[in-house]
mmCIF file of C-alpha atoms and ligand atoms in Angstrom:
data_model
loop_
_atom_site.group_PDB
_atom_site.id
_atom_site.type_symbol
_atom_site.label_atom_id
_atom_site.label_comp_id
_atom_site.label_asym_id
_atom_site.label_seq_id
_atom_site.Cartn_x
_atom_site.Cartn_y
_atom_site.Cartn_z
ATOM 1 C CA MET A 230 0.000 0.000 0.000
ATOM 2 C CA PHE A 231 1.194 3.527 -0.654
ATOM 3 C CA ARG A 232 -0.091 7.024 0.018
ATOM 4 C CA CYS A 233 -1.420 9.117 -2.858
ATOM 5 C CA GLU A 234 -2.477 12.768 -3.140
ATOM 6 C CA ALA A 235 -6.085 13.209 -4.243
ATOM 7 C CA TYR A 236 -9.046 15.602 -4.274
ATOM 8 C CA ALA A 237 -12.297 14.509 -2.675
ATOM 9 C CA ALA A 238 -15.801 15.571 -1.708
ATOM 10 C CA PRO A 239 -15.948 14.972 2.076
ATOM 11 C CA ALA A 240 -19.778 15.218 2.159
ATOM 12 C CA HIS A 241 -22.645 15.960 -0.241
ATOM 13 C CA ASP A 242 -22.785 19.631 0.744
ATOM 14 C CA LYS A 243 -19.052 20.318 1.049
ATOM 15 C CA PRO A 244 -16.655 21.517 -1.655
ATOM 16 C CA LEU A 245 -13.938 19.202 -2.917
ATOM 17 C CA ALA A 246 -10.628 19.539 -1.084
ATOM 18 C CA SER A 247 -7.275 17.774 -0.955
ATOM 19 C CA LEU A 248 -7.071 14.394 0.744
ATOM 20 C CA THR A 249 -4.399 11.717 0.986
ATOM 21 C CA ILE A 250 -5.703 8.256 0.068
ATOM 22 C CA ASP A 251 -4.286 4.720 -0.003
ATOM 23 C CA ARG A 252 -3.546 2.854 -3.223
ATOM 24 C CA ARG A 253 -2.731 -0.863 -3.282
ATOM 25 C CA ASP A 254 0.667 -2.131 -4.362
ATOM 26 C CA VAL A 255 0.470 -3.795 -7.767
ATOM 27 C CA THR A 256 -0.678 -7.405 -7.687
ATOM 28 C CA PRO A 257 0.712 -9.658 -10.474
ATOM 29 C CA GLU A 258 -2.148 -8.583 -12.816
ATOM 30 C CA ASP A 259 -2.091 -4.851 -12.040
ATOM 31 C CA VAL A 260 -0.804 -1.748 -13.774
ATOM 32 C CA GLN A 261 0.206 1.332 -11.752
ATOM 33 C CA ILE A 262 -0.396 4.609 -13.562
ATOM 34 C CA ASP A 263 0.875 8.153 -12.976
ATOM 35 C CA ILE A 264 -2.160 10.258 -13.890
ATOM 36 C CA LEU A 265 -1.484 13.129 -16.296
ATOM 37 C CA TYR A 266 -5.008 14.366 -17.069
ATOM 38 C CA CYS A 267 -8.498 13.603 -15.820
ATOM 39 C CA GLY A 268 -11.674 14.821 -17.525
ATOM 40 C CA VAL A 269 -14.558 16.245 -15.489
ATOM 41 C CA CYS A 270 -17.836 14.423 -16.170
ATOM 42 C CA HIS A 271 -21.232 15.606 -14.969
ATOM 43 C CA SER A 272 -21.480 12.211 -13.233
ATOM 44 C CA ASP A 273 -18.604 13.391 -10.992
ATOM 45 C CA LEU A 274 -20.830 16.242 -9.832
ATOM 46 C CA HIS A 275 -23.912 13.995 -9.434
ATOM 47 C CA MET A 276 -21.819 11.629 -7.263
ATOM 48 C CA ALA A 277 -19.943 14.300 -5.269
ATOM 49 C CA ARG A 278 -23.322 15.784 -4.298
ATOM 50 C CA ASN A 279 -25.104 12.436 -3.815
ATOM 51 C CA GLU A 280 -27.729 13.361 -6.410
ATOM 52 C CA TRP A 281 -28.315 9.693 -7.275
ATOM 53 C CA GLY A 282 -28.570 8.731 -3.608
ATOM 54 C CA PHE A 283 -25.846 6.071 -3.390
ATOM 55 C CA SER A 284 -22.636 8.034 -2.758
ATOM 56 C CA SER A 285 -20.340 6.949 0.060
ATOM 57 C CA TYR A 286 -17.881 9.542 1.379
ATOM 58 C CA PRO A 287 -15.237 10.617 0.785
ATOM 59 C CA VAL A 288 -15.901 10.619 -2.972
ATOM 60 C CA VAL A 289 -12.754 10.937 -5.109
ATOM 61 C CA PRO A 290 -14.347 11.443 -8.538
ATOM 62 C CA GLY A 291 -12.768 11.085 -11.973
ATOM 63 C CA HIS A 292 -13.213 8.407 -14.632
ATOM 64 C CA GLU A 293 -11.657 9.989 -17.709
ATOM 65 C CA ILE A 294 -8.065 9.158 -16.903
ATOM 66 C CA VAL A 295 -4.985 9.398 -19.109
ATOM 67 C CA GLY A 296 -1.564 8.631 -17.714
ATOM 68 C CA ARG A 297 1.706 6.808 -18.038
ATOM 69 C CA VAL A 298 2.468 3.351 -16.693
ATOM 70 C CA SER A 299 4.922 3.586 -13.788
ATOM 71 C CA LYS A 300 4.954 -0.063 -12.714
ATOM 72 C CA VAL A 301 3.492 -3.402 -13.835
ATOM 73 C CA GLY A 302 2.799 -6.643 -11.971
ATOM 74 C CA ALA A 303 4.783 -9.805 -12.774
ATOM 75 C CA ALA A 304 2.017 -11.386 -14.882
ATOM 76 C CA VAL A 305 1.086 -8.281 -16.897
ATOM 77 C CA THR A 306 1.466 -8.874 -20.637
ATOM 78 C CA LYS A 307 -0.321 -5.967 -22.347
ATOM 79 C CA PHE A 308 1.604 -3.031 -20.854
ATOM 80 C CA LYS A 309 5.089 -1.980 -19.814
ATOM 81 C CA GLU A 310 6.549 0.919 -17.864
ATOM 82 C CA GLY A 311 6.334 4.161 -19.842
ATOM 83 C CA ASP A 312 3.274 3.236 -21.942
ATOM 84 C CA LEU A 313 0.528 5.833 -22.386
ATOM 85 C CA VAL A 314 -2.736 4.401 -21.077
ATOM 86 C CA GLY A 315 -6.298 5.285 -20.188
ATOM 87 C CA VAL A 316 -8.837 4.218 -17.585
ATOM 88 C CA GLY A 317 -12.549 4.905 -17.990
ATOM 89 C CA CYS A 318 -15.574 4.310 -15.792
ATOM 90 C CA MET A 319 -14.804 0.718 -14.770
ATOM 91 C CA VAL A 320 -11.785 -0.920 -13.136
ATOM 92 C CA ASP A 321 -13.098 -4.498 -12.945
ATOM 93 C CA SER A 322 -16.148 -6.767 -13.255
ATOM 94 C CA CYS A 323 -16.951 -10.415 -12.488
ATOM 95 C CA ARG A 324 -15.211 -11.312 -15.791
ATOM 96 C CA THR A 325 -17.297 -14.511 -16.113
ATOM 97 C CA CYS A 326 -21.027 -13.738 -16.556
ATOM 98 C CA SER A 327 -22.502 -13.871 -20.044
ATOM 99 C CA ASN A 328 -22.404 -10.093 -20.451
ATOM 100 C CA CYS A 329 -18.727 -9.937 -19.411
ATOM 101 C CA GLN A 330 -17.969 -12.851 -21.748
ATOM 102 C CA GLU A 331 -19.575 -10.893 -24.591
ATOM 103 C CA GLY A 332 -17.393 -7.863 -23.863
ATOM 104 C CA LEU A 333 -20.283 -5.971 -22.267
ATOM 105 C CA GLU A 334 -18.635 -5.553 -18.871
ATOM 106 C CA GLN A 335 -20.661 -2.378 -18.281
ATOM 107 C CA TYR A 336 -23.723 -4.611 -17.973
ATOM 108 C CA CYS A 337 -21.992 -7.217 -15.740
ATOM 109 C CA GLU A 338 -24.756 -9.227 -14.081
ATOM 110 C CA VAL A 339 -22.986 -9.052 -10.721
ATOM 111 C CA GLY A 340 -22.304 -5.339 -11.188
ATOM 112 C CA ASN A 341 -19.098 -3.886 -12.580
ATOM 113 C CA ILE A 342 -16.589 -2.201 -10.298
ATOM 114 C CA GLN A 343 -16.755 1.500 -11.043
ATOM 115 C CA THR A 344 -13.562 3.540 -11.022
ATOM 116 C CA TYR A 345 -14.917 5.430 -8.028
ATOM 117 C CA GLY A 346 -17.681 4.730 -5.554
ATOM 118 C CA SER A 347 -17.767 0.909 -5.860
ATOM 119 C CA PRO A 348 -16.738 -1.558 -3.135
ATOM 120 C CA ASP A 349 -12.945 -1.934 -3.208
ATOM 121 C CA LYS A 350 -12.193 -5.644 -2.856
ATOM 122 C CA HIS A 351 -8.483 -5.011 -2.284
ATOM 123 C CA LEU A 352 -8.428 -2.283 0.364
ATOM 124 C CA GLY A 353 -12.014 -2.223 1.664
ATOM 125 C CA GLY A 354 -14.093 0.951 1.565
ATOM 126 C CA THR A 355 -14.874 2.298 -1.884
ATOM 127 C CA THR A 356 -12.805 2.752 -5.010
ATOM 128 C CA HIS A 357 -11.243 6.159 -5.635
ATOM 129 C CA GLY A 358 -11.098 7.827 -9.038
ATOM 130 C CA GLY A 359 -8.849 9.947 -11.158
ATOM 131 C CA TYR A 360 -8.748 13.241 -9.269
ATOM 132 C CA SER A 361 -5.488 11.848 -7.879
ATOM 133 C CA LYS A 362 -1.809 11.444 -8.661
ATOM 134 C CA SER A 363 -1.891 7.728 -9.420
ATOM 135 C CA ILE A 364 -4.147 4.693 -9.711
ATOM 136 C CA VAL A 365 -3.643 0.924 -9.706
ATOM 137 C CA VAL A 366 -5.881 -1.063 -12.083
ATOM 138 C CA TYR A 367 -6.233 -4.680 -13.253
ATOM 139 C CA GLU A 368 -4.662 -4.749 -16.729
ATOM 140 C CA GLY A 369 -7.843 -6.068 -18.360
ATOM 141 C CA PHE A 370 -9.506 -2.692 -17.771
ATOM 142 C CA VAL A 371 -6.612 -0.520 -18.968
ATOM 143 C CA LEU A 372 -6.774 0.981 -22.487
ATOM 144 C CA ARG A 373 -3.988 1.801 -24.943
ATOM 145 C CA ILE A 374 -3.699 5.505 -25.787
ATOM 146 C CA SER A 375 -2.134 6.829 -28.985
ATOM 147 C CA ASP A 376 0.692 9.362 -28.697
ATOM 148 C CA LYS A 377 -0.619 11.026 -31.887
ATOM 149 C CA LEU A 378 -3.388 12.943 -30.107
ATOM 150 C CA ASP A 379 -3.322 15.728 -27.529
ATOM 151 C CA LEU A 380 -3.509 13.957 -24.164
ATOM 152 C CA ALA A 381 -5.633 16.535 -22.311
ATOM 153 C CA ALA A 382 -8.186 16.349 -25.141
ATOM 154 C CA THR A 383 -8.042 12.540 -25.202
ATOM 155 C CA ALA A 384 -9.004 12.047 -21.539
ATOM 156 C CA PRO A 385 -12.747 12.800 -22.056
ATOM 157 C CA LEU A 386 -12.957 10.030 -24.647
ATOM 158 C CA LEU A 387 -12.789 7.533 -21.746
ATOM 159 C CA CYS A 388 -16.339 8.413 -20.643
ATOM 160 C CA ALA A 389 -17.969 11.097 -22.824
ATOM 161 C CA GLY A 390 -16.483 9.429 -25.895
ATOM 162 C CA ILE A 391 -17.455 5.829 -25.259
ATOM 163 C CA THR A 392 -20.876 6.724 -23.809
ATOM 164 C CA THR A 393 -21.906 8.374 -27.073
ATOM 165 C CA TRP A 394 -19.977 6.030 -29.397
ATOM 166 C CA SER A 395 -21.565 2.857 -28.011
ATOM 167 C CA PRO A 396 -25.249 3.712 -28.697
ATOM 168 C CA LEU A 397 -24.444 5.296 -32.073
ATOM 169 C CA ARG A 398 -22.772 2.006 -33.071
ATOM 170 C CA HIS A 399 -25.401 -0.232 -31.452
ATOM 171 C CA TRP A 400 -28.214 1.509 -33.367
ATOM 172 C CA LYS A 401 -26.039 1.450 -36.517
ATOM 173 C CA VAL A 402 -26.026 5.175 -37.155
ATOM 174 C CA GLY A 403 -24.593 5.986 -40.572
ATOM 175 C CA PRO A 404 -25.079 7.583 -43.995
ATOM 176 C CA GLY A 405 -28.660 8.266 -45.058
ATOM 177 C CA GLN A 406 -29.907 8.658 -41.493
ATOM 178 C CA LYS A 407 -31.122 11.747 -39.706
ATOM 179 C CA VAL A 408 -29.753 11.722 -36.159
ATOM 180 C CA GLY A 409 -30.439 14.116 -33.300
ATOM 181 C CA ILE A 410 -28.131 14.894 -30.402
ATOM 182 C CA VAL A 411 -29.732 16.657 -27.414
ATOM 183 C CA GLY A 412 -27.549 18.929 -25.243
ATOM 184 C CA LEU A 413 -24.158 20.326 -26.239
ATOM 185 C CA GLY A 414 -22.125 19.438 -23.159
ATOM 186 C CA GLY A 415 -19.332 16.917 -22.677
ATOM 187 C CA LEU A 416 -21.294 13.941 -23.975
ATOM 188 C CA GLY A 417 -23.293 15.883 -26.553
ATOM 189 C CA HIS A 418 -20.299 17.440 -28.299
ATOM 190 C CA MET A 419 -18.700 13.987 -28.674
ATOM 191 C CA GLY A 420 -22.052 12.686 -29.954
ATOM 192 C CA VAL A 421 -22.076 15.399 -32.638
ATOM 193 C CA LYS A 422 -18.488 14.606 -33.666
ATOM 194 C CA PHE A 423 -19.096 10.850 -33.847
ATOM 195 C CA ALA A 424 -22.480 10.997 -35.603
ATOM 196 C CA HIS A 425 -20.900 13.324 -38.178
ATOM 197 C CA ALA A 426 -17.841 11.061 -38.579
ATOM 198 C CA LEU A 427 -20.139 8.051 -39.073
ATOM 199 C CA GLY A 428 -21.822 9.851 -41.978
ATOM 200 C CA ALA A 429 -25.252 10.748 -40.553
ATOM 201 C CA HIS A 430 -27.144 14.001 -41.094
ATOM 202 C CA VAL A 431 -26.748 15.536 -37.622
ATOM 203 C CA VAL A 432 -29.170 17.892 -35.869
ATOM 204 C CA LEU A 433 -28.108 19.334 -32.514
ATOM 205 C CA PHE A 434 -30.766 20.392 -30.000
ATOM 206 C CA THR A 435 -29.652 22.989 -27.491
ATOM 207 C CA THR A 436 -31.112 25.321 -24.889
ATOM 208 C CA SER A 437 -28.146 27.698 -25.385
ATOM 209 C CA ALA A 438 -28.440 30.038 -28.374
ATOM 210 C CA SER A 439 -24.765 30.918 -27.897
ATOM 211 C CA LYS A 440 -23.706 27.389 -28.914
ATOM 212 C CA VAL A 441 -25.164 27.391 -32.461
ATOM 213 C CA GLU A 442 -21.956 28.274 -34.324
ATOM 214 C CA ASP A 443 -19.855 25.879 -32.247
ATOM 215 C CA ALA A 444 -22.287 23.051 -32.935
ATOM 216 C CA LYS A 445 -21.898 23.590 -36.683
ATOM 217 C CA ARG A 446 -18.113 23.723 -36.370
ATOM 218 C CA LEU A 447 -18.196 20.445 -34.423
ATOM 219 C CA GLY A 448 -20.162 18.720 -37.195
ATOM 220 C CA ALA A 449 -23.876 19.494 -36.846
ATOM 221 C CA ASN A 450 -25.696 20.064 -40.155
ATOM 222 C CA GLU A 451 -28.535 21.857 -38.399
ATOM 223 C CA VAL A 452 -29.075 23.326 -34.941
ATOM 224 C CA VAL A 453 -32.450 23.650 -33.208
ATOM 225 C CA ILE A 454 -33.087 25.842 -30.174
ATOM 226 C CA SER A 455 -35.220 23.385 -28.220
ATOM 227 C CA LYS A 456 -37.179 26.123 -26.382
ATOM 228 C CA ASN A 457 -38.598 27.272 -29.732
ATOM 229 C CA ALA A 458 -41.764 25.237 -30.417
ATOM 230 C CA ASP A 459 -41.915 26.169 -34.112
ATOM 231 C CA GLU A 460 -38.330 25.079 -34.717
ATOM 232 C CA MET A 461 -39.091 21.791 -32.960
ATOM 233 C CA ALA A 462 -42.339 21.215 -34.900
ATOM 234 C CA ALA A 463 -40.520 21.663 -38.206
ATOM 235 C CA HIS A 464 -38.686 18.391 -37.475
ATOM 236 C CA ALA A 465 -41.746 16.291 -36.484
ATOM 237 C CA GLN A 466 -41.613 12.588 -37.433
ATOM 238 C CA SER A 467 -38.286 12.910 -39.209
ATOM 239 C CA PHE A 468 -35.550 11.287 -37.088
ATOM 240 C CA ASP A 469 -34.201 7.745 -37.237
ATOM 241 C CA PHE A 470 -32.410 8.088 -33.913
ATOM 242 C CA ILE A 471 -32.024 10.700 -31.163
ATOM 243 C CA LEU A 472 -29.382 10.550 -28.432
ATOM 244 C CA ASP A 473 -30.421 12.464 -25.304
ATOM 245 C CA CYS A 474 -27.350 13.701 -23.389
ATOM 246 C CA VAL A 475 -29.114 16.061 -20.967
ATOM 247 C CA SER A 476 -28.059 16.059 -17.305
ATOM 248 C CA ALA A 477 -31.244 17.575 -15.817
ATOM 249 C CA GLU A 478 -34.999 17.015 -15.889
ATOM 250 C CA HIS A 479 -36.560 17.928 -19.271
ATOM 251 C CA ASP A 480 -39.452 16.990 -21.563
ATOM 252 C CA MET A 481 -38.608 13.744 -23.344
ATOM 253 C CA ASN A 482 -42.016 13.629 -25.045
ATOM 254 C CA ALA A 483 -41.045 16.559 -27.236
ATOM 255 C CA TYR A 484 -38.226 14.426 -28.695
ATOM 256 C CA LEU A 485 -40.329 11.263 -29.067
ATOM 257 C CA GLU A 486 -42.641 13.291 -31.359
ATOM 258 C CA LEU A 487 -39.697 14.020 -33.639
ATOM 259 C CA LEU A 488 -38.956 10.346 -34.346
ATOM 260 C CA LYS A 489 -40.117 8.550 -37.504
ATOM 261 C CA ARG A 490 -42.115 5.343 -37.189
ATOM 262 C CA ASP A 491 -39.907 2.764 -35.381
ATOM 263 C CA GLY A 492 -37.387 5.441 -34.433
ATOM 264 C CA THR A 493 -35.470 5.294 -31.140
ATOM 265 C CA LEU A 494 -34.854 7.911 -28.462
ATOM 266 C CA CYS A 495 -31.894 6.721 -26.400
ATOM 267 C CA LEU A 496 -31.109 8.284 -23.029
ATOM 268 C CA VAL A 497 -27.515 8.530 -21.909
ATOM 269 C CA GLY A 498 -28.062 11.552 -19.677
ATOM 270 C CA ALA A 499 -28.905 10.543 -16.106
ATOM 271 C CA PRO A 500 -30.997 13.293 -14.429
ATOM 272 C CA GLU A 501 -31.431 13.213 -10.693
ATOM 273 C CA LYS A 502 -35.249 13.017 -10.799
ATOM 274 C CA PRO A 503 -37.601 10.639 -12.685
ATOM 275 C CA MET A 504 -39.106 12.046 -15.890
ATOM 276 C CA SER A 505 -42.610 11.410 -17.234
ATOM 277 C CA VAL A 506 -43.313 9.675 -20.538
ATOM 278 C CA HIS A 507 -46.643 9.948 -22.342
ATOM 279 C CA ALA A 508 -47.915 6.748 -23.947
ATOM 280 C CA PHE A 509 -49.212 8.339 -27.152
ATOM 281 C CA PRO A 510 -45.970 9.468 -28.807
ATOM 282 C CA LEU A 511 -44.681 5.906 -28.311
ATOM 283 C CA LEU A 512 -47.694 3.909 -29.425
ATOM 284 C CA MET A 513 -48.803 6.128 -32.313
ATOM 285 C CA ALA A 514 -45.683 5.288 -34.320
ATOM 286 C CA ARG A 515 -44.206 2.196 -32.644
ATOM 287 C CA ARG A 516 -41.380 4.382 -31.328
ATOM 288 C CA ARG A 517 -38.886 3.175 -28.753
ATOM 289 C CA LEU A 518 -37.443 4.742 -25.640
ATOM 290 C CA ALA A 519 -34.093 3.193 -24.734
ATOM 291 C CA GLY A 520 -31.015 3.773 -22.593
ATOM 292 C CA SER A 521 -27.329 3.022 -22.854
ATOM 293 C CA GLY A 522 -24.521 2.863 -20.294
ATOM 294 C CA ILE A 523 -20.895 3.694 -21.148
ATOM 295 C CA GLY A 524 -19.399 0.856 -23.251
ATOM 296 C CA GLY A 525 -17.376 -2.345 -22.916
ATOM 297 C CA ILE A 526 -13.603 -2.487 -22.747
ATOM 298 C CA ALA A 527 -13.077 -3.847 -26.281
ATOM 299 C CA GLU A 528 -15.504 -1.274 -27.664
ATOM 300 C CA THR A 529 -13.718 1.510 -25.764
ATOM 301 C CA GLN A 530 -10.436 0.457 -27.384
ATOM 302 C CA GLU A 531 -12.167 0.389 -30.793
ATOM 303 C CA MET A 532 -13.432 3.954 -30.190
ATOM 304 C CA LEU A 533 -9.978 5.167 -29.075
ATOM 305 C CA ASP A 534 -8.382 3.606 -32.162
ATOM 306 C CA PHE A 535 -11.050 5.209 -34.396
ATOM 307 C CA CYS A 536 -10.295 8.588 -32.784
ATOM 308 C CA ALA A 537 -6.542 8.184 -33.310
ATOM 309 C CA GLU A 538 -7.119 7.264 -36.962
ATOM 310 C CA HIS A 539 -9.553 10.119 -37.634
ATOM 311 C CA GLY A 540 -7.925 12.775 -35.425
ATOM 312 C CA ILE A 541 -10.950 13.065 -33.134
ATOM 313 C CA THR A 542 -10.586 14.429 -29.601
ATOM 314 C CA SER A 543 -12.670 16.424 -27.163
ATOM 315 C CA ASP A 544 -12.713 20.239 -27.093
ATOM 316 C CA VAL A 545 -11.295 20.931 -23.658
ATOM 317 C CA GLU A 546 -10.633 23.714 -21.206
ATOM 318 C CA VAL A 547 -7.673 22.586 -19.103
ATOM 319 C CA ILE A 548 -7.981 23.546 -15.430
ATOM 320 C CA ASP A 549 -5.965 23.274 -12.222
ATOM 321 C CA ILE A 550 -7.371 20.992 -9.535
ATOM 322 C CA LYS A 551 -7.940 23.979 -7.225
ATOM 323 C CA ASP A 552 -10.495 25.286 -9.743
ATOM 324 C CA ILE A 553 -12.649 22.151 -9.634
ATOM 325 C CA ASN A 554 -15.409 23.600 -7.435
ATOM 326 C CA ALA A 555 -15.770 26.626 -9.712
ATOM 327 C CA ALA A 556 -15.805 24.253 -12.703
ATOM 328 C CA TYR A 557 -18.742 22.338 -11.171
ATOM 329 C CA GLU A 558 -20.696 25.581 -10.800
ATOM 330 C CA ARG A 559 -20.032 26.459 -14.437
ATOM 331 C CA MET A 560 -21.076 22.952 -15.501
ATOM 332 C CA LEU A 561 -24.428 23.487 -13.759
ATOM 333 C CA LYS A 562 -24.913 26.624 -15.857
ATOM 334 C CA SER A 563 -24.160 24.691 -19.098
ATOM 335 C CA ASP A 564 -21.063 26.872 -19.388
ATOM 336 C CA VAL A 565 -18.484 24.319 -20.519
ATOM 337 C CA LYS A 566 -16.750 24.348 -23.900
ATOM 338 C CA TYR A 567 -17.040 21.446 -23.973
ATOM 339 C CA ARG A 568 -15.203 19.477 -21.298
ATOM 340 C CA PHE A 569 -13.025 20.510 -18.378
ATOM 341 C CA THR A 570 -9.858 18.452 -18.058
ATOM 342 C CA ILE A 571 -7.722 18.646 -14.942
ATOM 343 C CA ASP A 572 -3.968 18.914 -15.426
ATOM 344 C CA MET A 573 -2.895 16.570 -12.647
ATOM 345 C CA ASN A 574 0.480 18.297 -12.367
ATOM 346 C CA SER A 575 -1.471 20.969 -10.492
ATOM 347 C CA LEU A 576 -2.207 18.551 -7.632
HETATM 348 P P1 NAP B 14 -22.657 18.449 -19.248
HETATM 349 O O1 NAP B 14 -21.338 18.629 -19.887
HETATM 350 O O2 NAP B 14 -23.031 19.253 -18.064
HETATM 351 O O3 NAP B 14 -23.750 18.635 -20.430
HETATM 352 C C1 NAP B 14 -25.135 18.565 -20.196
HETATM 353 C C2 NAP B 14 -25.833 19.456 -21.228
HETATM 354 O O4 NAP B 14 -27.241 19.255 -21.077
HETATM 355 C C3 NAP B 14 -25.638 20.944 -21.006
HETATM 356 O O5 NAP B 14 -24.464 21.441 -21.580
HETATM 357 C C4 NAP B 14 -26.887 21.528 -21.670
HETATM 358 O O6 NAP B 14 -26.688 21.602 -23.082
HETATM 359 C C5 NAP B 14 -27.939 20.462 -21.406
HETATM 360 N N1 NAP B 14 -28.776 20.807 -20.257
HETATM 361 C C6 NAP B 14 -28.380 21.042 -18.976
HETATM 362 N N2 NAP B 14 -29.433 21.319 -18.185
HETATM 363 C C7 NAP B 14 -30.520 21.265 -18.994
HETATM 364 C C8 NAP B 14 -31.925 21.435 -18.784
HETATM 365 N N3 NAP B 14 -32.406 21.741 -17.554
HETATM 366 N N4 NAP B 14 -32.772 21.282 -19.828
HETATM 367 C C9 NAP B 14 -32.293 20.978 -21.045
HETATM 368 N N5 NAP B 14 -30.977 20.822 -21.325
HETATM 369 C C10 NAP B 14 -30.113 20.952 -20.312
HETATM 370 O O7 NAP B 14 -22.869 16.913 -18.802
HETATM 371 P P2 NAP B 14 -22.182 15.584 -19.392
HETATM 372 O O8 NAP B 14 -20.914 15.324 -18.662
HETATM 373 O O9 NAP B 14 -22.215 15.626 -20.858
HETATM 374 O O10 NAP B 14 -23.220 14.485 -18.847
HETATM 375 C C11 NAP B 14 -24.570 14.492 -19.281
HETATM 376 C C12 NAP B 14 -25.377 13.475 -18.492
HETATM 377 O O11 NAP B 14 -24.958 12.162 -18.885
HETATM 378 C C13 NAP B 14 -25.169 13.540 -16.983
HETATM 379 O O12 NAP B 14 -26.418 13.306 -16.351
HETATM 380 C C14 NAP B 14 -24.215 12.394 -16.707
HETATM 381 O O13 NAP B 14 -24.299 11.882 -15.407
HETATM 382 C C15 NAP B 14 -24.706 11.391 -17.719
HETATM 383 N N6 NAP B 14 -23.749 10.336 -18.071
HETATM 384 C C16 NAP B 14 -24.263 9.109 -18.371
HETATM 385 C C17 NAP B 14 -23.409 8.092 -18.787
HETATM 386 C C18 NAP B 14 -23.967 6.763 -19.191
HETATM 387 O O14 NAP B 14 -23.274 5.763 -19.095
HETATM 388 N N7 NAP B 14 -25.194 6.725 -19.697
HETATM 389 C C19 NAP B 14 -22.040 8.328 -18.857
HETATM 390 C C20 NAP B 14 -21.562 9.597 -18.576
HETATM 391 C C21 NAP B 14 -22.421 10.603 -18.178
HETATM 392 P P3 NAP B 14 -27.218 22.876 -23.935
HETATM 393 O O15 NAP B 14 -26.558 24.074 -23.343
HETATM 394 O O16 NAP B 14 -26.773 22.563 -25.315
HETATM 395 O O17 NAP B 14 -28.706 22.860 -23.810
HETATM 396 ZN ZN1 ZN B 15 -18.661 10.040 -16.987
HETATM 397 ZN ZN1 ZN B 16 -19.918 -10.023 -15.192
#
């Protein structure tokens, strides 16, 4: 065991502050990583403030981790000291259930081990995330990172990237399809980039008029201000697929109405409170309401390799760790362009 500098929420109503945590020594299958950058996901804020009701304190958030391998266990075969690597939302799973066997570890029947906030089978307590100097992870959940891309801008791919990539791939988004992305935040801006790269006609829905030009630059063919009923109505019954990346309560029915017959509205955003769904928009056109959680390890590597090949990264604002509480407040005001990434040298 060794001591490690970190930043943590001590309670749901307290700001994040520095904290020294324990990390395990590498077991034969583990990789020890010096963290260089960690993206700031809205889930970090939901968890730090116990908005989903299952946080256990202290919470050390962070699941968009990029770093360099500093040590490997004796049985590690995929990585060596000095390699650039990433860690996303999971650090382990049961590895044996049918979902894990299919490479869908995020849907592990026993429950995957989240990078932070899950039971830590090695040290007891809960796992601690990437707002820290280093992390020790089973090699099966460590990703290879290309040195071709900017590292600060690569970190958000580990959650915002895979969470939007996975549903776009699952629902086979591609040329000839009209695809909507709702909310231009961390997830949404990656959704726009990926849907565009996959060849779809992309429409971005936003509540922020100031984001229209950015959305077009990021790859949207059209932008709709979702508060404008006429603009919304102009797109009725026209979408094959809509990916909803909104972090707060909103009217899903308005988006169901925009789907074609048999179209799918997929939620990846995880608002604190339940949202109501009317039966009619679903049953009048055999539409589907679905959800999707992050992505499996193999699929995350596929997404990272696609990004390296196509030069895709996140648009980031790099911050010091001491600015994290201010960054959370800006995130709540939808004032992020389009992901904060913490430079871990500042810790
Ligand atoms: P974010 O950067 O804060 O972006 C959320 C965006 O939603 C905002 O930029 C804003 O976009 C829009 N929005 C915010 N409040 C709204 C409201 N009241 N009504 C309508 N639109 C609103 O958050 P994020 O990091 O992308 O995360 C988004 C959500 O996904 C969070 O709930 C997060 O926990 C969840 N998440 C889920 C998974 C998964 O596995 N499914 C993984 C990661 C994150 P505009 O300004 O364009 O309107
Ligand atoms: Zn996340
Ligand atoms: Zn499993």
